[in-house]
Amino acid sequence: MPHSVKAQIVVDVICSHSYLGYTRFARAANQVRSEGVEVTVEFLPFELAPGAPTDGRPLLTVLEQTFGPQAVAGALDFAESAAREGLRLAYGKAIATGTFDAHRLIADAAHQNKAEPMAERLFRAHFTDGLHIGEAATLAQLAAEVGVAIGSVPPATVRARLDRVRRLGITGVPVFLIEHLPPLTGSQTETTLLAALREAAATKGEHRDR
């Protein structure tokens, strides 16, 4: 029987580091899967801006008003580095928004074994397509694209998961919780994530063989 690995990933879909980190993780997970290891992924929700409005303001404007012009410069620099890894972060058309309902959509998708493509689509919708992922109509459109039926997870469940993440002491994302290993925080390199997944699979296999 092939080894299996369970991983929990704490992200917010409006967090550029989460997008880059998850992209690297997905590439590493696909490599490990090609080696015969089953990788199960659970997304844990995190809100960069709890209670943020969903009125759809331009992201760069919000960044400048909240953190100053250096935040805009930093975002654009990050976009350049992400482009070298194949991600297009179109900050000029990105829309600032709360993400509670987006996390609820990922939870819906998880019940249908589609959490990974749903999370990726939400990241891409926000950062590349300039879509308003806090808007119900947009979320419905994205759910339909991925083939996810919405509305099965109640809001209270998502709130409980957000509370659980806070109780874990997590204050920034992404965080990768791969079984048998210490947490990995930040947008780790693909090499690091690949090594971690292989180590977890090997460790689990050793436990099973005893």
Short mmCIF file of C-alpha atoms in Angstrom, two decimals:
data_model
loop_
_atom_site.label_atom_id
_atom_site.label_comp_id
_atom_site.label_asym_id
_atom_site.label_seq_id
_atom_site.Cartn_x
_atom_site.Cartn_y
_atom_site.Cartn_z
CA MET A 1 0.00 0.00 0.00
CA PRO A 2 1.44 3.41 -0.90
CA HIS A 3 2.22 5.78 1.91
CA SER A 4 -0.10 8.70 2.56
CA VAL A 5 0.43 12.14 4.05
CA LYS A 6 -2.09 14.54 5.57
CA ALA A 7 -1.39 18.24 5.36
CA GLN A 8 -3.29 21.21 6.70
CA ILE A 9 -2.64 24.58 5.09
CA VAL A 10 -3.63 27.85 6.73
CA VAL A 11 -4.17 30.55 4.09
CA ASP A 12 -6.16 33.59 3.14
CA VAL A 13 -7.09 33.90 -0.51
CA ILE A 14 -6.24 37.62 -0.62
CA CYS A 15 -2.73 36.96 0.75
CA SER A 16 -0.03 36.99 -1.94
CA HIS A 17 2.34 34.95 0.22
CA SER A 18 -0.42 32.38 0.67
CA TYR A 19 -0.88 32.22 -3.11
CA LEU A 20 2.82 31.73 -3.78
CA GLY A 21 3.19 29.31 -0.87
CA TYR A 22 0.21 27.23 -1.92
CA THR A 23 1.39 27.15 -5.54
CA ARG A 24 4.75 25.80 -4.42
CA PHE A 25 3.04 23.30 -2.13
CA ALA A 26 0.76 22.11 -4.93
CA ARG A 27 3.72 21.53 -7.21
CA ALA A 28 5.53 19.60 -4.48
CA ALA A 29 2.41 17.59 -3.66
CA ASN A 30 1.92 16.66 -7.31
CA GLN A 31 5.51 15.47 -7.47
CA VAL A 32 5.05 13.30 -4.38
CA ARG A 33 1.77 11.97 -5.76
CA SER A 34 3.59 10.94 -8.93
CA GLU A 35 5.88 8.92 -6.67
CA GLY A 36 2.92 6.93 -5.34
CA VAL A 37 2.19 8.90 -2.17
CA GLU A 38 -1.37 9.95 -1.43
CA VAL A 39 -1.48 13.56 -0.21
CA THR A 40 -4.63 14.74 1.53
CA VAL A 41 -4.97 18.51 1.92
CA GLU A 42 -7.22 20.38 4.34
CA PHE A 43 -7.49 24.15 4.19
CA LEU A 44 -7.82 26.05 7.45
CA PRO A 45 -9.22 29.58 7.12
CA PHE A 46 -7.46 32.77 8.16
CA GLU A 47 -8.65 36.34 7.65
CA LEU A 48 -5.96 38.94 7.05
CA ALA A 49 -8.55 41.62 7.73
CA PRO A 50 -11.37 40.22 9.90
CA GLY A 51 -14.59 42.08 9.31
CA ALA A 52 -13.26 43.90 6.25
CA PRO A 53 -15.96 45.40 4.03
CA THR A 54 -16.96 43.72 0.79
CA ASP A 55 -17.71 46.92 -1.09
CA GLY A 56 -15.00 46.23 -3.64
CA ARG A 57 -12.39 48.97 -3.27
CA PRO A 58 -9.18 48.93 -5.36
CA LEU A 59 -6.54 46.98 -3.47
CA LEU A 60 -3.62 49.32 -4.12
CA THR A 61 -5.66 52.27 -2.85
CA VAL A 62 -6.51 50.38 0.35
CA LEU A 63 -2.89 49.33 0.84
CA GLU A 64 -1.66 52.90 0.49
CA GLN A 65 -4.33 54.33 2.78
CA THR A 66 -3.76 51.66 5.43
CA PHE A 67 0.00 51.06 5.33
CA GLY A 68 1.49 53.85 3.24
CA PRO A 69 3.15 54.02 -0.20
CA GLN A 70 5.87 51.59 0.85
CA ALA A 71 3.23 48.85 1.01
CA VAL A 72 2.32 49.46 -2.62
CA ALA A 73 5.98 49.38 -3.65
CA GLY A 74 6.45 46.16 -1.72
CA ALA A 75 3.44 44.56 -3.37
CA LEU A 76 4.68 45.45 -6.85
CA ASP A 77 8.15 44.10 -6.04
CA PHE A 78 6.57 40.86 -4.82
CA ALA A 79 4.59 40.63 -8.06
CA GLU A 80 7.83 40.76 -10.03
CA SER A 81 9.37 37.93 -8.04
CA ALA A 82 6.17 35.84 -8.25
CA ALA A 83 6.12 36.26 -12.03
CA ARG A 84 9.41 34.38 -12.20
CA GLU A 85 7.52 31.38 -10.80
CA GLY A 86 4.66 31.66 -13.25
CA LEU A 87 2.18 33.67 -11.16
CA ARG A 88 0.65 36.86 -12.50
CA LEU A 89 -0.30 39.20 -9.69
CA ALA A 90 -2.23 42.00 -11.37
CA TYR A 91 -2.34 44.37 -8.42
CA GLY A 92 -3.58 47.20 -10.62
CA LYS A 93 -7.00 45.56 -10.94
CA ALA A 94 -7.13 43.56 -7.69
CA ILE A 95 -10.08 44.28 -5.39
CA ALA A 96 -9.77 44.51 -1.61
CA THR A 97 -12.47 42.56 0.19
CA GLY A 98 -13.36 40.46 3.18
CA THR A 99 -12.89 36.73 2.60
CA PHE A 100 -15.29 35.01 4.98
CA ASP A 101 -17.59 33.80 2.21
CA ALA A 102 -14.64 32.69 0.09
CA HIS A 103 -13.50 30.49 2.98
CA ARG A 104 -17.01 29.14 3.23
CA LEU A 105 -16.85 28.23 -0.46
CA ILE A 106 -13.60 26.33 0.08
CA ALA A 107 -15.29 24.46 2.92
CA ASP A 108 -18.19 23.60 0.60
CA ALA A 109 -15.69 22.38 -1.98
CA ALA A 110 -13.90 20.23 0.60
CA HIS A 111 -17.08 18.21 1.11
CA GLN A 112 -17.00 17.50 -2.62
CA ASN A 113 -13.27 16.67 -2.79
CA LYS A 114 -12.60 19.86 -4.73
CA ALA A 115 -10.95 22.09 -2.13
CA GLU A 116 -7.63 22.31 -3.95
CA PRO A 117 -8.97 23.44 -7.35
CA MET A 118 -11.43 25.76 -5.60
CA ALA A 119 -8.71 27.45 -3.54
CA GLU A 120 -6.50 27.83 -6.60
CA ARG A 121 -9.37 29.36 -8.58
CA LEU A 122 -10.10 31.86 -5.81
CA PHE A 123 -6.45 32.91 -5.62
CA ARG A 124 -6.30 33.35 -9.40
CA ALA A 125 -9.64 35.17 -9.49
CA HIS A 126 -8.40 37.72 -6.97
CA PHE A 127 -4.81 38.20 -8.05
CA THR A 128 -4.90 37.61 -11.80
CA ASP A 129 -8.44 38.18 -13.01
CA GLY A 130 -9.32 41.16 -10.84
CA LEU A 131 -12.60 39.59 -9.72
CA HIS A 132 -14.42 40.63 -6.56
CA ILE A 133 -14.25 37.43 -4.48
CA GLY A 134 -16.26 38.96 -1.65
CA GLU A 135 -19.30 39.25 -3.89
CA ALA A 136 -21.91 36.48 -3.84
CA ALA A 137 -22.45 36.49 -7.62
CA THR A 138 -18.72 36.13 -8.27
CA LEU A 139 -18.39 33.27 -5.80
CA ALA A 140 -21.35 31.51 -7.42
CA GLN A 141 -19.70 31.91 -10.83
CA LEU A 142 -16.39 30.52 -9.58
CA ALA A 143 -18.11 27.63 -7.82
CA ALA A 144 -19.87 26.74 -11.07
CA GLU A 145 -16.57 26.81 -12.96
CA VAL A 146 -15.06 24.28 -10.56
CA GLY A 147 -18.25 22.26 -10.28
CA VAL A 148 -18.94 22.97 -6.62
CA ALA A 149 -22.44 23.09 -5.13
CA ILE A 150 -22.61 25.92 -2.62
CA GLY A 151 -24.37 26.35 0.70
CA SER A 152 -23.73 23.05 2.49
CA VAL A 153 -21.43 24.50 5.17
CA PRO A 154 -23.13 26.89 7.61
CA PRO A 155 -21.40 30.16 8.53
CA ALA A 156 -21.08 29.01 12.15
CA THR A 157 -18.79 26.19 11.03
CA VAL A 158 -16.45 28.61 9.30
CA ARG A 159 -16.43 30.89 12.35
CA ALA A 160 -15.53 27.90 14.54
CA ARG A 161 -12.63 27.05 12.24
CA LEU A 162 -11.39 30.63 12.30
CA ASP A 163 -11.52 30.51 16.10
CA ARG A 164 -9.62 27.22 16.09
CA VAL A 165 -6.83 28.76 14.02
CA ARG A 166 -6.62 31.72 16.39
CA ARG A 167 -6.39 29.33 19.35
CA LEU A 168 -3.46 27.63 17.63
CA GLY A 169 -1.67 30.97 17.96
CA ILE A 170 -1.38 31.52 14.22
CA THR A 171 -1.04 35.22 13.43
CA GLY A 172 0.28 35.11 9.86
CA VAL A 173 -0.04 32.96 6.77
CA PRO A 174 0.69 30.68 5.06
CA VAL A 175 1.35 27.92 7.58
CA PHE A 176 1.88 24.31 6.53
CA LEU A 177 0.99 21.67 9.10
CA ILE A 178 2.30 18.40 7.70
CA GLU A 179 1.76 15.39 9.93
CA HIS A 180 4.71 14.23 12.04
CA LEU A 181 6.62 17.46 11.29
CA PRO A 182 6.96 20.87 12.97
CA PRO A 183 4.90 23.65 11.36
CA LEU A 184 6.39 25.42 8.36
CA THR A 185 5.57 29.12 8.28
CA GLY A 186 5.73 31.51 5.34
CA SER A 187 5.99 30.89 1.60
CA GLN A 188 8.51 28.06 1.86
CA THR A 189 10.47 27.01 -1.19
CA GLU A 190 9.15 24.19 -3.33
CA THR A 191 12.29 22.22 -2.46
CA THR A 192 11.61 22.55 1.26
CA LEU A 193 7.98 21.52 0.89
CA LEU A 194 8.87 18.56 -1.31
CA ALA A 195 11.44 17.36 1.23
CA ALA A 196 8.91 17.77 4.05
CA LEU A 197 6.24 15.75 2.25
CA ARG A 198 8.72 12.98 1.45
CA GLU A 199 9.95 12.93 5.05
CA ALA A 200 6.39 12.74 6.39
CA ALA A 201 5.57 9.88 4.03
CA ALA A 202 8.69 7.99 5.04
CA THR A 203 8.04 8.56 8.74
CA LYS A 204 4.48 7.39 8.42
CA GLY A 205 5.66 4.33 6.53
CA GLU A 206 8.14 3.50 9.29
CA HIS A 207 5.38 3.75 11.92
CA ARG A 208 3.15 1.48 9.84
CA ASP A 209 5.90 -1.11 9.35
CA ARG A 210 6.61 -1.48 13.07
#
